Amino acid sequence: MTNINLFPLFLSLKVAFISTALSFLIGLPLAYYLSLNRSRFSDFLDTFTNFPVVLPPTVLGYYLLVLLGRQSFIGKFLEKNFNIMIVFTPAGAIVAAVIVSLPYMIKSSKTALLSINEDYINAARLLGRGELNIFLTIMIPISYRGIISGVTMSFVRALGDFGTTLMVAGSIPDKTLTMPIAIYNALQSGDKAMANLLVLIMTSISVIVLYIVNRLEKKMKRG
Amino acid sequence: MLEVSFEKKFGSFALKSSFCCDKEVLGILGPSGCGKSLTLKCIAGLFPPDRGIIKLDGREFFNSEKKINIPSRNRNIGFVFQNYALFPHLTVYDNIAYGIKDLDKSKRHEKVMDFIKKMQLTGCEKKYPSQLSGGQQQRTALARTLIKEPSLLLLDEPFSAIDTHVKSMLKAELLEIIKKYQGTVLFITHDIEEAYEMCDKILIMNGGQCIQRGDKRDVIKSPVNLDSARITGCKNFFDVDIVGERKGYNLLQHNGLLIYANKNNKTLKEKMTAGIRQHDIKLLKEAEGDMNTFECEIVDVIEGISYSTVFLRCKDLLLQAEISNFKYSEYENGKAFFYISPEDIFVVSKE
């Protein structure tokens, strides 16, 4: 066996953890907003946040490149004021991962929040609590399984992303090379042992996550 | 004093609620879909009405003209939901304490423990709602609500989720709690028996309208129309001609039968509908007197535990009577007489 460089594994885990945290922080409030609102704007937002699911990853990556590249308004602004570059950096990988995983976070949480019996929320209102307080003390605890399921799905999705990450962050060894791309590279260069090992690691992580999600869903059904 | 007068449209359904009540238990009775639950939710502030006023003890909760709509959390209304809506992730203790988070810790604990004792929930403090019996759930829901000392108590079909064999016990319990509570109580039900047992006054709703409000005895005795009579459980109706007055009663005629009826209905027309409640029919083996006593034939019997439903035919009339201790063998060939006190016959306008 050749000398194995585990940098892609650590980068992938780092990207997946950070992007999952971001997805959670952005996705849960959005899911809450979408669950209680039936306006035109929320319908539009609902559709829009699902876009990354239906768009081909490379197309999505292209849009992100256009939006965040060094020539774009946002890219220029970030580089000038904060010296932050997104494209072809680990930050780019995180942005890509957040974008592809966010829909799963939102969808799963929204479904869980919508399935809460309205009477619980009304009872809390009549007991004198405000909406934010109810969200924190009643809605999240009751729907936590759905929310955790959303977090796990986001994590797997972020961990496994290939196309969008490749477009936005590239595949610079020891800088932006993530696991899925490393597997592809290993196979391309004929390093089967390396490819096998990386595939095995990725499969194990996926199996563990799937097991957790399944258990949660079973518990959810049982109530 | 609760004053309610509002309108609310829901698709093709139009609700028009208008009534007052003061420090009493008012039963709101009506078939499902008549708008009684929606009325309660509007009063509680969970739905805003389209137009109108909701006022409690001079304080306006809702006024469409002045654009007042106080949110539910500031109305201090106690609401017990149909399935109690106990928070499934909180223990009995935490459920009861949920509404009084503003009190300081020791005072809160004291108050919660006091209610746990009062509501006979000692030993259940650490249990979750799913581990409680129906009665314990109801008491927890009541404790959670009453601990806030609400200025109005709303009960939405509190017995609909309860097994029949524990219902009577729970009724007695709830009645005791309601009596101790000093404010106004609105009690929703579709069961006239329940409304009669639990409440002082009854409001009858049908198709989004309030059709009658009054003392429970008056509501039973003189329904304002056919719907009201049906909703309060009356099953015997027949067309009559009003032929005059005699002996202080209205004299009715149906297919040659002369019937005396009470004079509660002030707007008499020539042709009306008469109603007799099942339990007001007395079955006799022999005729006693001749006022409102008629010969009949027993055509069918549905035997019950405490009383039997007996179907009687008298000329073209088919009447149902509820008779306790009914024995068919006591009547020769199914021949019998029945008597109805004139006080127990009412007339309403034809539909």
XYZ file of C-alpha atoms in Angstrom:
574
model
C 0.000 0.000 0.000
C 1.262 3.414 -0.893
C 1.543 6.208 1.560
C -2.025 7.307 2.245
C -2.856 10.973 2.413
C -5.927 11.387 4.626
C -6.206 15.134 4.050
C -9.384 14.706 1.889
C -11.107 12.810 4.701
C -10.395 15.512 7.260
C -11.328 18.294 4.874
C -14.569 16.524 3.955
C -15.486 16.004 7.610
C -14.624 19.622 8.422
C -16.662 20.921 5.492
C -19.555 18.611 6.356
C -19.642 19.619 10.031
C -19.381 23.354 9.404
C -21.882 23.343 6.550
C -24.332 21.217 8.551
C -24.113 23.704 11.401
C -24.757 26.548 8.970
C -27.612 24.647 7.307
C -29.156 24.149 10.726
C -28.841 27.806 11.676
C -30.237 29.018 8.351
C -32.609 26.154 7.651
C -34.506 25.873 10.932
C -35.688 29.499 11.062
C -36.565 29.287 7.359
C -38.497 26.055 7.948
C -40.336 27.747 10.812
C -41.188 30.714 8.642
C -42.390 28.464 5.821
C -44.423 26.290 8.198
C -46.539 29.149 9.506
C -46.823 31.278 6.409
C -48.940 30.708 3.354
C -48.208 33.919 1.502
C -47.072 34.221 -2.109
C -43.601 35.119 -0.969
C -43.293 32.023 1.199
C -44.498 29.846 -1.690
C -41.800 31.377 -3.845
C -39.204 30.909 -1.117
C -40.287 27.299 -0.668
C -39.777 26.608 -4.371
C -36.542 28.550 -4.485
C -34.950 26.700 -1.572
C -35.734 23.421 -3.328
C -33.938 24.473 -6.476
C -30.598 22.846 -5.557
C -32.347 19.459 -5.458
C -33.526 19.629 -9.045
C -30.666 21.514 -10.662
C -27.748 19.463 -12.047
C -24.803 19.929 -9.635
C -22.572 21.408 -12.301
C -25.223 23.948 -13.263
C -25.644 24.869 -9.624
C -21.870 25.161 -9.300
C -21.747 27.401 -12.344
C -24.344 29.750 -10.835
C -22.356 29.915 -7.607
C -19.192 30.683 -9.577
C -20.957 33.515 -11.351
C -22.444 34.806 -8.108
C -19.384 34.519 -5.871
C -16.428 34.649 -8.305
C -13.709 37.295 -8.011
C -15.332 39.325 -10.775
C -18.803 39.265 -9.216
C -20.248 41.971 -7.005
C -20.276 39.782 -3.896
C -16.858 38.319 -4.649
C -15.307 41.759 -5.135
C -16.965 43.075 -1.990
C -15.753 40.203 0.176
C -12.219 40.327 -1.189
C -11.903 44.108 -0.846
C -13.384 44.477 2.634
C -12.606 41.221 4.392
C -9.900 39.707 2.201
C -12.083 36.624 1.845
C -11.990 34.577 -1.319
C -14.599 31.952 -1.805
C -13.918 30.413 -5.155
C -11.229 27.674 -5.146
C -10.850 27.783 -1.363
C -12.167 25.545 1.444
C -14.706 28.323 2.095
C -16.035 27.627 -1.395
C -16.432 23.969 -0.524
C -18.440 24.976 2.540
C -20.659 27.322 0.552
C -21.303 24.592 -2.012
C -22.083 22.077 0.715
C -24.488 24.448 2.459
C -26.344 25.156 -0.758
C -26.787 21.483 -1.668
C -27.714 20.352 1.852
C -30.002 23.195 2.890
C -33.100 21.886 1.046
C -32.948 18.625 3.010
C -32.670 20.475 6.302
C -35.584 22.746 5.427
C -37.822 20.038 4.048
C -37.401 17.639 6.930
C -37.842 20.318 9.615
C -40.768 21.910 7.841
C -42.600 18.586 7.605
C -41.948 17.930 11.294
C -43.097 21.407 12.329
C -46.222 21.196 10.183
C -47.204 17.856 11.680
C -47.410 19.320 15.189
C -50.997 19.344 16.401
C -52.138 22.978 16.235
C -53.814 22.575 19.648
C -50.431 22.346 21.403
C -49.405 25.686 19.950
C -52.777 27.265 20.711
C -52.686 25.906 24.261
C -49.275 27.502 24.774
C -50.547 30.804 23.352
C -53.485 30.769 25.750
C -51.113 30.027 28.611
C -49.484 33.363 27.902
C -46.398 32.514 25.858
C -45.108 34.450 22.861
C -44.443 32.908 19.463
C -40.647 32.640 19.755
C -40.964 31.154 23.212
C -43.459 28.598 21.891
C -41.103 27.739 19.026
C -38.310 27.032 21.487
C -40.234 25.341 24.309
C -42.948 23.453 22.415
C -42.324 23.195 18.685
C -38.660 22.208 18.672
C -38.948 19.612 21.467
C -42.016 18.018 19.879
C -40.522 17.874 16.381
C -36.884 17.259 17.340
C -36.723 13.882 15.641
C -37.664 15.377 12.298
C -35.151 18.146 12.846
C -32.361 15.693 13.707
C -33.289 13.666 10.668
C -32.883 16.859 8.614
C -29.502 17.530 10.192
C -28.299 14.009 9.403
C -29.497 14.174 5.816
C -27.751 17.513 5.417
C -24.570 16.037 6.818
C -24.525 13.099 4.388
C -25.409 15.313 1.487
C -22.617 17.755 2.378
C -20.132 14.942 2.874
C -20.848 13.351 -0.462
C -21.095 16.325 -2.760
C -19.013 16.052 -5.903
C -20.150 18.226 -8.796
C -20.983 21.507 -7.134
C -17.914 21.374 -4.890
C -15.676 20.616 -7.846
C -17.061 23.611 -9.730
C -16.797 26.069 -6.853
C -13.791 24.861 -4.872
C -11.869 22.917 -7.462
C -9.662 19.970 -6.537
C -6.420 21.504 -5.345
C -4.483 18.786 -3.465
C -4.059 19.529 0.241
C -6.210 22.609 -0.119
C -9.662 21.897 -1.564
C -9.563 18.220 -2.426
C -12.529 16.513 -0.733
C -13.210 12.786 -0.370
C -15.545 12.235 -3.325
C -13.132 14.024 -5.646
C -10.161 12.192 -4.142
C -11.874 8.881 -4.923
C -12.353 9.954 -8.508
C -8.733 11.106 -8.742
C -7.406 7.881 -7.210
C -9.341 5.824 -9.719
C -8.204 8.028 -12.607
C -4.550 7.612 -11.631
C -4.956 3.856 -11.239
C -4.444 3.834 -7.456
C -7.059 1.185 -6.742
C -5.934 0.519 -3.178
C -6.385 4.171 -2.292
C -9.790 4.295 -4.034
C -10.940 1.157 -2.205
C -9.924 2.496 1.171
C -11.605 5.856 0.649
C -14.745 4.160 -0.651
C -14.804 1.902 2.406
C -14.523 4.863 4.773
C -17.268 6.777 2.979
C -19.545 3.733 2.918
C -19.102 3.147 6.647
C -19.985 6.730 7.461
C -23.059 6.537 5.226
C -24.228 3.257 6.771
C -23.915 4.671 10.282
C -25.842 7.802 9.338
C -28.542 5.776 7.582
C -28.910 3.616 10.672
C -29.401 6.718 12.843
C -31.983 8.183 10.462
C -33.914 4.910 10.296
C -34.062 4.606 14.060
C -35.275 8.162 14.367
C -37.956 7.630 11.769
C -39.169 4.483 13.481
C -39.435 6.352 16.759
C -41.235 9.163 14.984
C -43.861 6.754 13.689
C -44.322 5.276 17.125
C -44.704 8.784 18.456
C -69.946 39.673 31.807
C -69.043 38.209 28.439
C -70.521 39.964 25.421
C -70.075 38.345 22.061
C -71.327 39.620 18.728
C -69.327 38.828 15.641
C -69.316 37.410 12.143
C -66.777 35.166 10.518
C -66.729 33.707 7.026
C -64.910 30.497 6.278
C -65.269 29.633 2.612
C -68.963 29.027 2.122
C -69.625 28.762 5.860
C -70.793 31.939 7.600
C -70.730 32.106 11.368
C -72.795 34.680 13.196
C -72.367 34.486 16.939
C -74.206 36.770 19.274
C -74.869 36.208 22.963
C -74.054 37.425 26.469
C -73.464 35.577 29.673
C -72.502 36.494 33.175
C -70.951 34.295 35.881
C -72.815 31.211 34.786
C -72.176 27.951 33.024
C -73.446 28.284 29.474
C -73.681 25.128 27.411
C -73.258 25.677 23.678
C -75.145 22.890 21.982
C -75.276 22.069 18.311
C -74.566 19.407 15.689
C -70.996 19.049 14.424
C -70.068 21.762 11.963
C -72.530 24.291 13.412
C -69.754 26.686 14.387
C -69.645 26.154 18.139
C -65.968 25.261 18.229
C -65.119 28.172 15.945
C -67.060 30.508 18.239
C -64.913 29.405 21.149
C -61.715 29.831 19.145
C -62.722 33.344 18.109
C -63.403 34.284 21.742
C -60.030 32.855 22.710
C -58.360 34.919 19.985
C -57.100 31.952 17.993
C -59.032 33.178 14.941
C -59.876 36.806 14.304
C -63.547 37.387 13.397
C -64.275 39.433 10.263
C -66.483 41.922 12.059
C -67.897 42.550 15.496
C -67.108 42.845 19.169
C -65.881 40.475 21.876
C -65.894 41.967 25.337
C -65.232 40.527 28.788
C -66.037 42.533 31.923
C -65.874 45.784 29.986
C -62.501 44.971 28.433
C -62.554 44.749 24.663
C -60.729 41.704 23.325
C -61.825 42.373 19.802
C -63.438 45.320 18.096
C -63.281 45.474 14.332
C -64.225 49.141 14.183
C -61.597 50.270 16.666
C -59.142 47.758 15.198
C -58.623 46.111 18.569
C -57.465 42.506 18.589
C -55.741 41.458 21.788
C -53.525 38.411 21.220
C -54.525 35.156 22.917
C -51.589 35.285 25.307
C -52.872 38.525 26.873
C -56.530 37.563 27.187
C -56.068 35.333 30.232
C -58.656 32.856 29.011
C -58.646 29.283 30.216
C -59.182 26.798 27.399
C -59.509 23.051 27.746
C -59.136 21.389 24.351
C -61.067 18.404 23.086
C -58.091 16.083 23.527
C -56.652 18.247 26.303
C -53.537 19.169 24.266
C -51.187 18.342 27.118
C -47.610 18.929 26.000
C -46.359 15.394 25.333
C -42.715 16.168 26.100
C -43.392 17.718 29.506
C -44.262 16.004 32.776
C -47.494 16.677 34.617
C -45.589 19.079 36.877
C -44.082 21.015 33.971
C -47.383 21.059 32.090
C -49.113 22.642 35.066
C -46.259 25.096 35.641
C -46.089 26.121 31.974
C -48.452 29.079 32.272
C -46.984 30.633 35.413
C -43.347 30.983 34.445
C -43.398 34.641 35.526
C -43.767 33.800 39.219
C -40.586 33.349 41.201
C -39.372 29.835 41.696
C -40.456 29.041 45.239
C -43.877 30.603 44.801
C -44.355 28.735 41.558
C -43.427 25.426 43.129
C -45.791 26.022 46.013
C -48.655 26.856 43.656
C -48.054 23.880 41.362
C -47.903 21.478 44.301
C -51.080 23.011 45.674
C -52.915 22.368 42.406
C -51.480 18.870 42.103
C -52.948 18.130 45.505
C -56.251 19.854 44.801
C -56.694 18.007 41.524
C -55.774 14.666 43.063
C -52.696 14.265 40.918
C -50.308 13.464 43.753
C -47.871 10.809 42.557
C -48.279 11.804 38.911
C -45.911 14.812 39.040
C -43.150 13.092 37.114
C -45.362 11.179 34.699
C -45.786 12.129 31.059
C -49.266 12.706 29.578
C -49.161 9.402 27.664
C -48.815 7.567 30.983
C -51.978 9.073 32.450
C -55.546 7.798 32.470
C -58.230 9.852 30.744
C -59.383 11.308 34.040
C -55.862 12.257 35.096
C -55.307 13.903 31.718
C -58.461 15.934 32.142
C -57.490 17.011 35.635
C -53.993 17.960 34.472
C -55.463 20.047 31.660
C -57.817 21.758 34.111
C -55.004 22.357 36.614
C -52.784 23.831 33.889
C -55.579 26.224 32.955
C -57.013 27.102 36.366
C -53.620 27.798 37.947
C -53.547 31.017 35.902
C -56.825 32.112 37.489
C -58.429 32.791 34.097
C -61.214 35.334 33.809
C -63.151 33.027 31.489
C -63.129 29.250 31.158
C -63.808 27.577 27.813
C -64.342 23.824 27.579
C -64.405 22.255 24.118
C -66.233 18.904 24.285
C -64.228 17.726 27.283
C -65.806 14.272 27.316
C -65.535 13.375 23.650
C -62.323 11.394 24.180
C -63.459 9.604 27.318
C -64.774 6.042 27.638
C -68.404 5.797 28.670
C -67.732 3.924 31.897
C -65.554 6.689 33.345
C -67.584 9.522 31.882
C -70.124 9.758 34.687
C -67.392 9.902 37.308
C -65.548 12.600 35.390
C -68.751 14.568 34.950
C -69.210 14.690 38.698
C -65.584 15.763 39.136
C -65.763 18.455 36.508
C -69.061 19.719 37.863
C -67.476 20.186 41.269
C -64.496 22.050 39.793
C -66.745 24.265 37.678
C -68.868 25.128 40.687
C -65.821 26.262 42.660
C -64.701 28.402 39.757
C -66.343 31.804 40.152
C -66.251 33.154 36.582
C -68.104 32.464 33.371
C -67.811 29.028 31.807
C -68.659 28.124 28.215
C -69.140 24.425 27.700
C -69.345 23.018 24.188
C -71.116 19.773 23.504
C -73.336 18.062 20.949
C -75.016 15.978 23.643
C -78.131 17.493 25.231
C -77.886 15.201 28.269
C -74.370 16.440 28.921
C -75.362 20.071 28.430
C -78.326 19.658 30.769
C -76.240 18.005 33.470
C -73.326 20.432 33.372
C -74.867 23.817 32.627
C -77.321 26.408 33.944
C -78.179 27.913 30.597
C -78.071 26.550 27.092
C -77.309 28.232 23.788
C -78.363 26.310 20.705
C -76.448 26.794 17.481
C -77.213 25.506 14.024
C -75.694 26.285 10.633
C -73.527 29.077 12.034
C -76.390 30.847 13.799
C -77.398 31.118 17.449
C -81.029 30.040 17.390
C -82.008 29.931 21.036
C -80.576 30.869 24.402
C -82.184 30.388 27.766
C -82.488 28.534 31.019
C -81.986 24.832 30.332
C -85.495 23.949 31.518
C -87.092 26.549 29.268
C -85.055 25.412 26.288
C -86.295 21.875 26.735
C -89.854 22.941 27.443
C -90.347 25.438 24.668
C -87.990 25.169 21.711
C -88.268 28.168 19.389
C -88.299 26.119 16.212
C -88.041 22.660 14.749
C -84.215 22.727 14.607
C -84.000 23.671 18.232
C -86.395 20.876 19.162
C -84.411 18.339 17.130
C -81.037 19.458 18.506
C -82.353 19.148 22.050
C -83.231 15.541 21.307
C -86.946 15.569 20.532
C -87.966 12.790 18.126
C -91.764 12.953 17.872
C -93.195 15.556 15.495
C -96.502 15.774 13.671
C -98.526 18.385 11.850
C -101.462 19.934 13.705
C -104.197 22.484 13.149
C -104.738 24.988 15.912
C -108.464 24.907 16.615
C -108.681 27.162 19.628
C -108.137 27.513 23.343
C -109.661 25.464 26.138
C -108.968 25.042 29.871
C -105.985 27.379 29.585
C -104.316 25.323 26.860
C -104.082 25.462 23.131
C -106.311 22.910 21.493
C -104.737 21.095 18.569
C -106.234 18.740 16.075
C -104.476 16.009 14.148
C -106.426 13.551 12.046
C -109.415 13.621 14.390
C -107.358 13.546 17.583
C -107.862 16.497 19.916
C -104.715 17.361 21.821
C -104.072 19.977 24.517
C -100.715 21.742 24.375
C -98.890 24.392 26.401
C -99.187 28.031 25.392
C -95.496 28.873 25.405
C -95.367 29.703 21.725
C -96.823 33.167 21.274
C -96.852 33.289 17.486
C -99.488 30.829 16.496
C -100.488 30.170 12.953
C -103.288 27.946 11.777
C -101.021 25.083 10.819
C -98.115 24.182 13.064
C -95.924 21.266 14.087
C -96.328 19.700 17.508
C -93.491 18.012 19.359
C -93.435 15.505 22.190
C -90.271 14.307 23.905
C -89.817 10.544 24.232
C -89.647 10.552 28.023
C -92.839 12.620 28.383
C -95.073 9.875 27.062
C -96.659 7.795 29.809
C -97.858 4.341 28.908
C -101.047 3.093 30.608
C -102.831 -0.222 30.680
C -106.219 1.450 30.981
C -107.459 4.898 30.183
C -107.410 7.322 33.100
C -109.388 10.472 32.361
C -109.797 11.648 28.835
C -107.585 14.708 28.426
C -104.627 13.830 26.183
C -105.163 10.125 26.666
C -105.222 8.029 23.525
C -105.548 4.408 22.619
C -102.581 2.943 20.804
C -100.870 -0.208 19.667
C -97.322 -1.210 20.606
C -95.592 -2.009 17.324
C -91.961 -2.435 18.329
C -89.696 -2.376 21.345
C -85.968 -1.798 21.626
C -84.995 -3.045 25.025
C -82.406 -1.024 26.915
C -80.880 -1.448 30.346
C -82.514 1.404 32.222
C -85.368 2.080 29.860
C -86.842 0.674 26.670
C -87.720 2.557 23.526
C -91.324 1.667 22.706
C -92.829 2.469 19.307
C -96.546 3.277 19.475
C -99.067 3.610 16.690
C -102.108 5.771 17.157
C -104.079 6.226 13.925
C -101.412 7.449 11.466
C -99.019 8.631 14.186
C -95.938 6.629 15.003
C -94.420 7.812 18.288
C -91.329 6.758 20.225
C -91.567 6.619 23.990
C -88.904 5.914 26.558
C -90.423 3.747 29.259
C -88.583 2.420 32.288
C -89.312 -1.102 33.509
C -91.289 -1.901 30.374
C -92.797 -5.383 30.169
C -94.616 -6.288 26.963
C -96.547 -9.122 28.619
C -98.431 -6.618 30.759
C -100.244 -5.336 27.691
C -102.856 -7.584 26.186
C -102.279 -8.041 22.437
C -100.072 -4.979 22.463
C -103.050 -2.731 23.160
C -102.326 0.213 25.443
C -103.113 3.831 26.212
C -100.747 6.719 26.462
C -101.005 10.038 28.188
C -99.062 13.245 27.704
C -99.347 16.163 30.089
C -100.431 19.272 28.119
C -97.428 21.038 29.635
C -95.153 18.621 27.782
C -96.507 19.259 24.308
C -95.103 22.219 22.461
C -95.850 23.690 19.059
C -93.383 25.238 16.639
C -93.893 26.708 13.200
C -93.844 24.327 10.246
C -90.707 24.257 8.148
